[in-house]
Every structure is written in C-alpha cells, then in structure tokens.
Amino acid sequence: TIGVMEITYLAGYLASKRTLDVVVSGLVLLALLPMWLLIALLIKLSSPGPVFYRGTVIGKGGKAFRYYKFRTMRADSDNAAHKEWLEKFVKEDAAFSQDASGKQVFKVVNDPRITSVGKYLRKLSLDEVPQMINVLLGDMSLVGPRPPVPYEYEHYDDAARQRVSVTPGITGLYQVTARSQVGFSGMLAIDLEYIRTRSLGGDIVIMLKTPWIMLTGQGAG
C-alpha cells in the first residue's frame, strides 16, 4: 500500500511540476522578451561570435542533451584549465581560488575568457535564461540539480551519478543555500537531500528565493 501511495504521489508531483515548468518558463520568455533582445544586442556589440552558447550537458538517466545560454566567453575560448579543475573538484573537493577575504571558493574566478558583458550576465545569472527553452522542451526543469558537463560526469562514481536520477534544473536547493561555498561532496549531499525530499511546495520556495540570489549575485561566477 505504501508503495502504491508513493507512486501515486510521485506521479502527481511530476505532473504538477511539469505544468509549473511550462507556464513559468513561457511567461518569463515572453514577458521579458525586450530585455532578452537587448542582452543579445549587447553580446553582439561586445565581442565577435554567436549570441548563444550551445553546449552539451548530461541530463536525467545520464542522457546527453544540448542546452542554451547567452554567450559570456570569447568564441575561441579554450576550456583545458576548466577541465583540469573540474576533475580535482569532483575527486578531491578542490577549490578553484580564494575570494577577497581569503575564503576558498568553488567556482572559476577572474576568468580571462569572459567578455565585458558576460561578466555582468554571470553575476546576475542572466546568462542562464535561454535554458528556459530547455525547460519547455522537457530536457530541464525550473528546479533540480544542475546538469554536469560530460568531462565532469566522466569522473562521477555510483553515488555521484544519483545526481542525474532526476531531471536537472536551472536553479535548485544548492544554488539557494551553499552556492560555490562548498566542495563537490557538499554539493552532492545537498542535491541528494533535494531528491529525497522534493515536493511542489519545496520547489516553489526555491523558485521564490532564486531572484534574490540573482539580484545580489551571491555565488555567481
């Protein structure tokens, strides 16, 4: 009986979550269209290259998909250093650098690949808005663990792969609690806690907290 109740609850939750995803992502894309067009223009004027960055990430069940972001880096950027750091981040909980107070931060800082406009888009997390398209397509949700890139995922063990047992999200419990302030093991623990306790009410709380994180630039890189 408990099993049936759990399955029924999960089915209801997933259906409600999908409805919320479609409604909110559609409204955000349409209502703020003038802002997105302005951002696109600024990107084109600030550096040569496309407006959007199209990258491959790992989604639910380990399935790769193409996701979209506003381009914040030079078009000819090399990600070798980022690959090296991500391996250490996953295997050793390695921080990337230190902030002004000397505290370790688990994000790329002072990245020379980032454009002048890209710096502010990242600080406000506006570069991630095009992922609303991925939400509409069903590859992502508004709330869930962040999708890893392939060269991060290749270092995951069985425990870490539990992060991709659910649909990845644009924001999540990690982003509104400990963003860039804990190592990979801490991020994994938070993501698994979210997966274990997820609910529509919890997702809405995370969504409501996200704009403040965006406006203050907490943890953004």
Coordinates of N, CA and C in Angstrom, one line a residue:
T1 N 0.8 -1.2 0.0 CA 0.0 0.0 0.0 C 0.9 1.3 0.0
I2 N 1.9 1.2 0.8 CA 2.8 2.4 0.9 C 3.4 2.6 -0.5
G3 N 3.8 1.5 -1.1 CA 4.5 1.6 -2.5 C 3.5 2.3 -3.5
V4 N 2.2 1.9 -3.4 CA 1.3 2.5 -4.3 C 1.1 4.0 -4.0
M5 N 1.0 4.3 -2.8 CA 0.8 5.7 -2.4 C 2.0 6.5 -2.8
E6 N 3.2 6.0 -2.7 CA 4.4 6.7 -3.1 C 4.4 6.9 -4.6
I7 N 4.0 5.9 -5.3 CA 4.0 6.0 -6.8 C 3.0 7.1 -7.2
T8 N 1.8 7.0 -6.6 CA 0.7 8.0 -6.9 C 1.2 9.4 -6.6
Y9 N 1.8 9.6 -5.4 CA 2.3 10.9 -5.0 C 3.3 11.4 -6.0
L10 N 4.3 10.6 -6.4 CA 5.3 11.0 -7.3 C 4.8 11.3 -8.7
A11 N 3.8 10.6 -9.2 CA 3.2 10.9 -10.5 C 2.5 12.2 -10.4
G12 N 1.8 12.5 -9.3 CA 1.1 13.8 -9.2 C 2.0 14.9 -9.1
Y13 N 3.1 14.7 -8.3 CA 4.1 15.7 -8.2 C 4.8 16.0 -9.5
L14 N 5.2 15.0 -10.3 CA 5.8 15.2 -11.6 C 4.9 15.9 -12.6
A15 N 3.6 15.6 -12.5 CA 2.7 16.2 -13.5 C 2.5 17.7 -13.1
S16 N 2.4 18.0 -11.8 CA 2.2 19.4 -11.3 C 3.5 20.2 -11.6
K17 N 4.7 19.5 -11.4 CA 5.9 20.2 -11.6 C 6.1 20.5 -13.1
R18 N 5.7 19.6 -14.0 CA 5.8 19.9 -15.4 C 4.9 21.0 -15.9
T19 N 3.7 21.1 -15.3 CA 2.8 22.2 -15.6 C 3.4 23.5 -15.2
L20 N 3.9 23.5 -14.0 CA 4.6 24.8 -13.5 C 5.7 25.2 -14.3
D21 N 6.5 24.2 -14.8 CA 7.7 24.5 -15.6 C 7.3 25.2 -16.9
V22 N 6.3 24.6 -17.6 CA 5.8 25.1 -18.9 C 5.2 26.5 -18.7
V23 N 4.4 26.7 -17.7 CA 3.7 28.0 -17.5 C 4.8 29.1 -17.2
V24 N 5.6 28.9 -16.2 CA 6.6 29.9 -15.7 C 7.6 30.2 -16.8
S25 N 8.2 29.2 -17.4 CA 9.2 29.4 -18.4 C 8.7 30.1 -19.6
G26 N 7.4 29.8 -20.0 CA 6.8 30.5 -21.1 C 6.6 32.0 -20.8
L27 N 6.1 32.2 -19.6 CA 5.8 33.6 -19.2 C 7.1 34.4 -19.1
V28 N 8.2 33.8 -18.6 CA 9.5 34.5 -18.4 C 10.0 34.9 -19.8
L29 N 10.0 34.0 -20.7 CA 10.5 34.2 -22.1 C 9.7 35.3 -22.8
L30 N 8.4 35.3 -22.7 CA 7.5 36.2 -23.4 C 7.5 37.6 -22.7
A31 N 7.3 37.6 -21.4 CA 7.1 38.9 -20.7 C 8.3 39.7 -20.7
L32 N 9.5 39.1 -20.7 CA 10.7 39.9 -20.6 C 11.5 39.8 -22.0
L33 N 10.8 39.6 -23.1 CA 11.4 39.5 -24.4 C 12.2 40.7 -24.7
P34 N 11.8 42.0 -24.5 CA 12.6 43.1 -24.8 C 14.0 43.1 -24.1
M35 N 14.0 42.6 -22.8 CA 15.3 42.5 -22.1 C 16.2 41.5 -22.8
W36 N 15.6 40.4 -23.2 CA 16.5 39.4 -23.8 C 17.0 39.9 -25.2
L37 N 16.2 40.6 -25.9 CA 16.7 41.2 -27.2 C 17.8 42.2 -26.9
L38 N 17.7 43.0 -25.9 CA 18.7 44.0 -25.5 C 20.0 43.2 -25.1
I39 N 19.9 42.2 -24.3 CA 21.1 41.4 -24.0 C 21.8 40.8 -25.2
A40 N 21.0 40.3 -26.1 CA 21.5 39.7 -27.4 C 22.3 40.8 -28.1
L41 N 21.7 42.0 -28.2 CA 22.4 43.1 -28.9 C 23.7 43.5 -28.2
L42 N 23.7 43.5 -26.9 CA 25.0 43.9 -26.2 C 26.0 42.8 -26.4
I43 N 25.6 41.5 -26.4 CA 26.6 40.5 -26.7 C 27.2 40.6 -28.0
K44 N 26.4 40.9 -29.0 CA 26.9 41.0 -30.4 C 27.9 42.2 -30.5
L45 N 27.6 43.3 -29.8 CA 28.4 44.5 -29.9 C 29.7 44.4 -29.1
S46 N 29.7 43.5 -28.1 CA 30.8 43.5 -27.2 C 32.0 42.6 -27.7
S47 N 31.6 41.5 -28.5 CA 32.6 40.6 -28.9 C 32.1 39.8 -30.1
P48 N 33.0 39.4 -31.0 CA 32.6 38.6 -32.2 C 32.2 37.2 -31.8
G49 N 31.2 36.7 -32.5 CA 30.7 35.4 -32.2 C 29.2 35.3 -32.1
P50 N 28.6 34.1 -31.9 CA 27.2 34.0 -31.7 C 26.6 34.6 -30.4
V51 N 25.3 34.8 -30.4 CA 24.7 35.3 -29.2 C 24.6 34.2 -28.2
F52 N 24.2 33.0 -28.7 CA 24.0 31.9 -27.7 C 25.2 30.9 -27.7
Y53 N 25.4 30.4 -26.5 CA 26.4 29.3 -26.4 C 25.6 28.0 -26.3
R54 N 25.9 27.1 -27.2 CA 25.2 25.8 -27.2 C 26.2 24.7 -26.8
G55 N 25.9 24.2 -25.6 CA 26.9 23.2 -25.1 C 26.1 21.9 -24.8
T56 N 26.9 20.8 -24.6 CA 26.4 19.5 -24.2 C 26.5 19.3 -22.7
V57 N 25.4 18.8 -22.1 CA 25.4 18.5 -20.7 C 24.7 17.2 -20.5
I58 N 24.8 16.6 -19.3 CA 24.2 15.3 -19.0 C 22.9 15.5 -18.3
G59 N 21.9 14.9 -18.8 CA 20.5 15.0 -18.2 C 20.1 13.8 -17.4
K60 N 18.8 13.7 -17.2 CA 18.2 12.5 -16.5 C 18.6 11.2 -17.1
G61 N 19.1 10.3 -16.2 CA 19.5 9.0 -16.6 C 20.8 8.9 -17.4
G62 N 21.6 10.0 -17.3 CA 22.9 10.0 -18.0 C 22.8 10.3 -19.5
K63 N 21.6 10.8 -19.9 CA 21.4 11.1 -21.3 C 21.9 12.5 -21.6
A64 N 22.7 12.6 -22.7 CA 23.3 13.9 -23.0 C 22.2 14.7 -23.8
F65 N 22.2 16.0 -23.7 CA 21.4 16.9 -24.5 C 22.1 18.3 -24.7
R66 N 21.6 19.0 -25.6 CA 22.2 20.3 -26.0 C 21.4 21.4 -25.2
Y67 N 22.2 22.2 -24.4 CA 21.5 23.3 -23.7 C 22.0 24.7 -24.2
Y68 N 21.2 25.7 -23.8 CA 21.5 27.0 -24.3 C 21.8 28.0 -23.2
K69 N 22.7 28.9 -23.5 CA 23.0 30.0 -22.6 C 23.3 31.2 -23.4
F70 N 23.2 32.4 -22.9 CA 23.8 33.6 -23.5 C 25.3 33.5 -23.5
R71 N 25.9 33.7 -24.6 CA 27.4 33.6 -24.6 C 28.1 34.6 -23.7
T72 N 28.9 34.2 -22.8 CA 29.6 35.1 -21.9 C 31.1 35.1 -22.1
M73 N 31.6 34.1 -22.9 CA 33.0 34.0 -23.2 C 33.4 34.3 -24.6
R74 N 34.7 34.6 -24.8 CA 35.1 34.7 -26.2 C 34.9 33.5 -27.0
A75 N 34.5 33.6 -28.2 CA 34.1 32.5 -29.1 C 35.3 31.4 -29.2
D76 N 36.5 31.9 -29.1 CA 37.6 31.0 -29.3 C 38.2 30.5 -28.0
S77 N 37.5 30.5 -27.0 CA 38.0 30.1 -25.6 C 38.4 28.6 -25.5
D78 N 39.5 28.4 -24.8 CA 40.0 27.1 -24.5 C 39.5 26.7 -23.1
N79 N 39.0 25.5 -23.0 CA 38.5 25.1 -21.6 C 39.4 24.0 -21.0
A80 N 40.6 23.9 -21.4 CA 41.5 22.9 -20.8 C 41.7 23.1 -19.3
A81 N 41.9 24.4 -18.9 CA 42.1 24.6 -17.4 C 40.8 24.3 -16.6
H82 N 39.7 24.6 -17.2 CA 38.4 24.2 -16.6 C 38.2 22.7 -16.4
K83 N 38.6 22.0 -17.4 CA 38.6 20.5 -17.4 C 39.5 20.0 -16.2
E84 N 40.7 20.6 -16.1 CA 41.6 20.1 -15.1 C 41.1 20.4 -13.7
W85 N 40.5 21.6 -13.5 CA 40.0 21.9 -12.2 C 38.7 21.0 -11.9
L86 N 37.8 20.8 -12.8 CA 36.7 20.0 -12.5 C 37.0 18.6 -12.1
E87 N 38.1 18.0 -12.7 CA 38.5 16.7 -12.2 C 38.9 16.7 -10.8
K88 N 39.7 17.8 -10.4 CA 40.1 17.9 -9.0 C 38.9 18.2 -8.1
F89 N 38.0 19.0 -8.6 CA 36.8 19.4 -7.8 C 36.0 18.1 -7.5
V90 N 35.8 17.2 -8.4 CA 35.0 16.0 -8.2 C 35.7 15.0 -7.3
K91 N 37.0 14.8 -7.6 CA 37.8 13.8 -7.0 C 38.4 14.2 -5.6
E92 N 38.6 15.5 -5.5 CA 39.4 16.0 -4.3 C 38.7 17.1 -3.5
D93 N 37.5 17.5 -4.0 CA 36.8 18.6 -3.4 C 37.6 19.9 -3.5
A94 N 38.5 20.0 -4.5 CA 39.4 21.1 -4.6 C 38.6 22.4 -4.9
A95 N 39.1 23.5 -4.2 CA 38.5 24.8 -4.5 C 39.3 25.4 -5.8
F96 N 38.7 26.3 -6.4 CA 39.3 26.9 -7.6 C 40.3 28.0 -7.2
S97 N 39.8 28.8 -6.2 CA 40.6 30.0 -5.8 C 40.2 30.5 -4.4
Q98 N 40.5 31.7 -4.1 CA 40.1 32.4 -2.9 C 39.4 33.7 -3.2
D99 N 38.5 34.1 -2.4 CA 37.9 35.4 -2.6 C 38.7 36.5 -1.9
A100 N 38.2 37.7 -1.8 CA 38.9 38.8 -1.3 C 39.3 38.6 0.2
S101 N 38.4 37.9 0.9 CA 38.7 37.7 2.3 C 39.6 36.5 2.6
G102 N 40.0 35.8 1.5 CA 40.9 34.6 1.7 C 40.1 33.3 1.8
K103 N 38.8 33.4 1.7 CA 38.0 32.2 1.8 C 38.0 31.4 0.5
Q104 N 38.1 30.1 0.6 CA 38.1 29.2 -0.6 C 36.7 29.3 -1.3
V105 N 36.8 29.4 -2.6 CA 35.6 29.4 -3.4 C 35.6 28.3 -4.5
F106 N 34.5 27.7 -4.7 CA 34.5 26.5 -5.5 C 33.8 26.9 -6.9
K107 N 34.4 27.9 -7.5 CA 34.0 28.3 -8.8 C 35.2 29.0 -9.5
V108 N 35.0 29.2 -10.8 CA 36.1 29.8 -11.6 C 36.0 31.3 -11.4
V109 N 37.1 31.9 -10.9 CA 37.1 33.4 -10.7 C 38.1 34.0 -11.6
N110 N 37.9 35.3 -11.9 CA 38.8 36.1 -12.7 C 39.2 35.4 -14.0
D111 N 38.2 34.8 -14.6 CA 38.4 34.0 -15.8 C 38.7 34.9 -17.0
P112 N 39.9 34.9 -17.6 CA 40.2 35.8 -18.7 C 39.4 35.6 -20.0
R113 N 38.7 34.4 -20.0 CA 37.9 34.1 -21.2 C 36.6 34.9 -21.3
I114 N 36.1 35.4 -20.1 CA 34.8 36.1 -20.0 C 34.9 37.5 -20.6
T115 N 33.9 37.8 -21.4 CA 33.8 39.1 -22.0 C 33.3 40.2 -21.0
S116 N 33.4 41.5 -21.4 CA 32.9 42.6 -20.5 C 31.5 42.5 -20.2
V117 N 30.6 42.2 -21.2 CA 29.2 42.0 -20.9 C 28.9 40.7 -20.2
G118 N 29.7 39.6 -20.6 CA 29.5 38.3 -19.9 C 29.7 38.4 -18.4
K119 N 30.6 39.2 -18.0 CA 30.9 39.3 -16.5 C 29.6 39.7 -15.8
Y120 N 28.9 40.6 -16.3 CA 27.6 41.1 -15.6 C 26.5 40.1 -15.8
L121 N 26.4 39.5 -16.9 CA 25.4 38.5 -17.1 C 25.6 37.3 -16.2
R122 N 26.8 36.9 -15.9 CA 27.1 35.8 -15.0 C 26.8 36.2 -13.6
K123 N 27.2 37.5 -13.2 CA 27.0 37.9 -11.9 C 25.5 37.9 -11.5
L124 N 24.6 38.2 -12.5 CA 23.2 38.2 -12.2 C 22.5 37.0 -12.7
S125 N 23.3 36.0 -13.1 CA 22.8 34.7 -13.6 C 21.9 34.9 -14.8
L126 N 21.9 36.0 -15.5 CA 21.1 36.2 -16.7 C 21.5 35.4 -17.9
D127 N 22.8 34.9 -17.9 CA 23.2 34.1 -19.0 C 22.5 32.7 -19.1
E128 N 21.8 32.3 -18.0 CA 21.1 31.1 -17.9 C 19.7 31.1 -18.4
V129 N 19.2 32.3 -18.7 CA 17.8 32.5 -19.1 C 17.4 31.6 -20.3
P130 N 18.3 31.5 -21.3 CA 17.9 30.7 -22.5 C 17.6 29.2 -22.2
Q131 N 18.0 28.8 -21.0 CA 17.7 27.4 -20.6 C 16.2 27.2 -20.4
M132 N 15.5 28.3 -20.3 CA 14.0 28.2 -20.3 C 13.5 27.5 -21.5
I133 N 14.3 27.6 -22.6 CA 13.9 26.8 -23.8 C 14.0 25.3 -23.5
N134 N 15.1 25.0 -22.8 CA 15.3 23.6 -22.5 C 14.2 23.1 -21.5
V135 N 13.7 24.0 -20.7 CA 12.6 23.6 -19.8 C 11.3 23.3 -20.6
L136 N 11.0 24.2 -21.6 CA 9.9 24.0 -22.5 C 10.0 22.7 -23.3
L137 N 11.2 22.3 -23.6 CA 11.5 21.1 -24.4 C 11.4 19.8 -23.5
G138 N 11.5 20.0 -22.2 CA 11.4 18.9 -21.3 C 12.8 18.3 -20.9
D139 N 13.9 18.9 -21.4 CA 15.2 18.4 -21.0 C 15.6 18.8 -19.6
M140 N 15.0 20.0 -19.2 CA 15.3 20.5 -17.9 C 14.0 20.9 -17.2
S141 N 14.2 21.2 -15.9 CA 13.1 21.7 -15.1 C 13.5 23.0 -14.5
L142 N 12.6 23.8 -13.9 CA 13.0 25.0 -13.3 C 13.8 24.7 -12.1
V143 N 13.5 23.7 -11.4 CA 14.2 23.3 -10.1 C 14.7 21.9 -10.2
G144 N 16.0 21.7 -9.8 CA 16.6 20.4 -9.8 C 18.1 20.6 -9.7
P145 N 18.9 19.5 -9.6 CA 20.3 19.6 -9.6 C 20.9 20.1 -10.9
R146 N 21.9 20.9 -10.9 CA 22.5 21.4 -12.1 C 23.0 20.3 -13.0
P147 N 22.9 20.3 -14.3 CA 23.4 19.3 -15.2 C 24.9 19.4 -15.3
P148 N 25.6 18.3 -15.1 CA 27.1 18.3 -15.3 C 27.5 18.3 -16.8
V149 N 28.6 18.9 -17.1 CA 29.2 18.7 -18.5 C 29.8 17.3 -18.6
P150 N 29.9 16.8 -19.8 CA 30.5 15.4 -20.0 C 31.8 15.2 -19.3
Y151 N 32.7 16.2 -19.3 CA 34.0 16.0 -18.7 C 34.0 16.1 -17.2
E152 N 32.9 16.5 -16.6 CA 32.7 16.4 -15.2 C 32.1 15.0 -14.9
Y153 N 31.1 14.7 -15.7 CA 30.3 13.4 -15.4 C 31.2 12.2 -15.5
E154 N 32.2 12.2 -16.4 CA 33.1 11.1 -16.6 C 33.9 10.7 -15.3
H155 N 33.9 11.6 -14.3 CA 34.6 11.4 -13.1 C 33.7 11.0 -12.0
Y156 N 32.4 10.9 -12.2 CA 31.4 10.5 -11.2 C 31.5 9.0 -10.9
D157 N 31.4 8.7 -9.6 CA 31.2 7.3 -9.2 C 29.7 7.1 -9.0
D158 N 29.3 5.9 -8.5 CA 27.9 5.5 -8.5 C 27.1 6.5 -7.6
A159 N 27.7 6.9 -6.5 CA 27.0 7.8 -5.6 C 26.7 9.2 -6.3
A160 N 27.7 9.7 -7.0 CA 27.6 11.0 -7.7 C 26.6 10.9 -8.9
R161 N 26.5 9.7 -9.5 CA 25.5 9.6 -10.6 C 24.1 9.7 -10.2
Q162 N 23.8 9.6 -8.9 CA 22.5 9.8 -8.4 C 22.0 11.2 -8.6
R163 N 22.9 12.1 -8.9 CA 22.5 13.5 -9.2 C 21.7 13.5 -10.5
V164 N 21.9 12.6 -11.4 CA 21.2 12.6 -12.7 C 20.1 11.6 -12.7
S165 N 19.6 11.2 -11.5 CA 18.4 10.3 -11.4 C 17.1 11.1 -11.6
V166 N 17.2 12.4 -11.6 CA 16.0 13.3 -11.8 C 16.4 14.3 -12.9
T167 N 15.3 15.0 -13.4 CA 15.5 16.0 -14.4 C 16.3 17.2 -13.8
P168 N 17.4 17.6 -14.5 CA 18.2 18.7 -14.0 C 17.4 20.0 -14.0
G169 N 17.9 21.0 -13.2 CA 17.2 22.2 -13.1 C 18.0 23.5 -13.4
I170 N 17.4 24.6 -13.6 CA 18.1 25.9 -13.8 C 18.5 26.4 -12.4
T171 N 17.7 26.2 -11.4 CA 18.0 26.6 -10.0 C 17.8 25.3 -9.2
G172 N 18.2 25.4 -7.9 CA 18.0 24.3 -7.0 C 18.3 24.6 -5.6
L173 N 18.2 23.6 -4.7 CA 18.5 23.7 -3.3 C 19.9 24.2 -3.1
Y174 N 20.9 23.6 -3.8 CA 22.3 24.0 -3.7 C 22.5 25.5 -4.1
Q175 N 21.8 25.9 -5.1 CA 22.0 27.3 -5.6 C 21.5 28.4 -4.5
V176 N 20.5 28.0 -3.8 CA 19.9 29.0 -2.8 C 20.4 28.8 -1.4
T177 N 21.3 27.8 -1.2 CA 21.8 27.6 0.1 C 23.3 27.7 0.2
A178 N 24.1 27.0 -0.6 CA 25.5 26.9 -0.4 C 26.3 27.2 -1.7
R179 N 25.7 27.9 -2.6 CA 26.3 28.1 -3.9 C 27.7 28.5 -3.9
S180 N 28.6 27.7 -4.5 CA 30.0 28.0 -4.6 C 30.8 28.0 -3.3
Q181 N 30.1 27.7 -2.2 CA 30.7 27.8 -0.9 C 31.1 26.4 -0.3
V182 N 30.8 25.3 -1.0 CA 31.1 24.0 -0.5 C 31.7 23.2 -1.7
G183 N 32.5 22.2 -1.4 CA 33.1 21.3 -2.4 C 32.1 20.4 -3.0
F184 N 32.6 19.6 -3.9 CA 31.7 18.7 -4.6 C 30.9 17.8 -3.7
S185 N 31.6 17.2 -2.7 CA 30.9 16.3 -1.7 C 29.7 17.0 -1.0
G186 N 29.9 18.3 -0.7 CA 28.8 19.1 -0.1 C 27.7 19.4 -1.1
M187 N 28.0 19.7 -2.3 CA 27.0 19.9 -3.3 C 26.2 18.6 -3.6
L188 N 26.9 17.5 -3.6 CA 26.3 16.2 -3.8 C 25.3 15.9 -2.7
A189 N 25.7 16.1 -1.5 CA 24.9 15.9 -0.3 C 23.6 16.7 -0.4
I190 N 23.7 18.0 -0.8 CA 22.6 18.9 -0.9 C 21.6 18.4 -2.0
D191 N 22.2 18.0 -3.1 CA 21.4 17.6 -4.3 C 20.6 16.3 -3.9
L192 N 21.3 15.4 -3.2 CA 20.6 14.1 -2.8 C 19.6 14.4 -1.8
E193 N 19.8 15.4 -0.9 CA 18.7 15.7 0.0 C 17.5 16.3 -0.7
Y194 N 17.8 17.1 -1.7 CA 16.7 17.6 -2.5 C 15.9 16.5 -3.2
I195 N 16.6 15.6 -3.8 CA 16.0 14.4 -4.5 C 15.1 13.6 -3.5
R196 N 15.6 13.4 -2.3 CA 14.9 12.6 -1.3 C 13.7 13.3 -0.8
T197 N 13.7 14.6 -0.7 CA 12.6 15.3 0.0 C 11.8 16.2 -1.0
R198 N 12.0 16.1 -2.3 CA 11.4 17.1 -3.2 C 9.9 17.0 -3.1
S199 N 9.3 18.2 -3.3 CA 7.9 18.4 -3.3 C 7.6 19.7 -4.1
L200 N 6.3 19.8 -4.5 CA 6.0 21.0 -5.3 C 6.1 22.3 -4.4
G201 N 5.7 22.2 -3.1 CA 5.9 23.3 -2.2 C 7.3 23.7 -2.1
G202 N 8.2 22.7 -1.9 CA 9.6 22.9 -1.8 C 10.2 23.6 -3.0
D203 N 9.8 23.1 -4.2 CA 10.2 23.7 -5.5 C 9.8 25.2 -5.6
I204 N 8.6 25.5 -5.1 CA 8.1 26.9 -5.2 C 8.9 27.8 -4.3
V205 N 9.3 27.3 -3.1 CA 10.1 28.0 -2.2 C 11.5 28.3 -2.8
I206 N 12.1 27.3 -3.4 CA 13.4 27.5 -4.1 C 13.3 28.6 -5.2
M207 N 12.2 28.5 -6.0 CA 12.0 29.5 -7.0 C 11.8 30.9 -6.5
L208 N 11.1 31.0 -5.4 CA 10.9 32.4 -4.8 C 12.2 32.9 -4.2
K209 N 13.1 32.1 -3.8 CA 14.4 32.5 -3.2 C 15.4 32.9 -4.3
T210 N 15.2 32.3 -5.5 CA 16.2 32.5 -6.6 C 16.4 33.9 -7.0
P211 N 15.3 34.7 -7.2 CA 15.5 36.1 -7.7 C 16.4 36.9 -6.8
W212 N 16.3 36.7 -5.5 CA 17.2 37.4 -4.6 C 18.6 37.0 -4.7
I213 N 18.9 35.8 -4.9 CA 20.2 35.3 -5.2 C 20.8 35.9 -6.5
M214 N 19.9 36.0 -7.5 CA 20.3 36.6 -8.8 C 20.7 38.0 -8.6
L215 N 19.8 38.8 -7.9 CA 20.0 40.2 -7.8 C 21.2 40.6 -7.0
T216 N 21.5 39.7 -6.0 CA 22.7 40.0 -5.1 C 23.9 39.4 -5.7
G217 N 23.8 38.5 -6.7 CA 25.0 37.9 -7.3 C 25.7 37.0 -6.4
Q218 N 25.0 36.4 -5.3 CA 25.6 35.5 -4.4 C 26.1 34.3 -5.1
G219 N 27.4 34.0 -5.0 CA 28.0 32.8 -5.5 C 28.1 32.7 -7.0
A220 N 27.7 33.8 -7.7 CA 27.8 33.7 -9.2 C 29.2 33.9 -9.6
G221 N 29.6 33.3 -10.8 CA 30.9 33.4 -11.2 C 31.0 33.6 -12.7

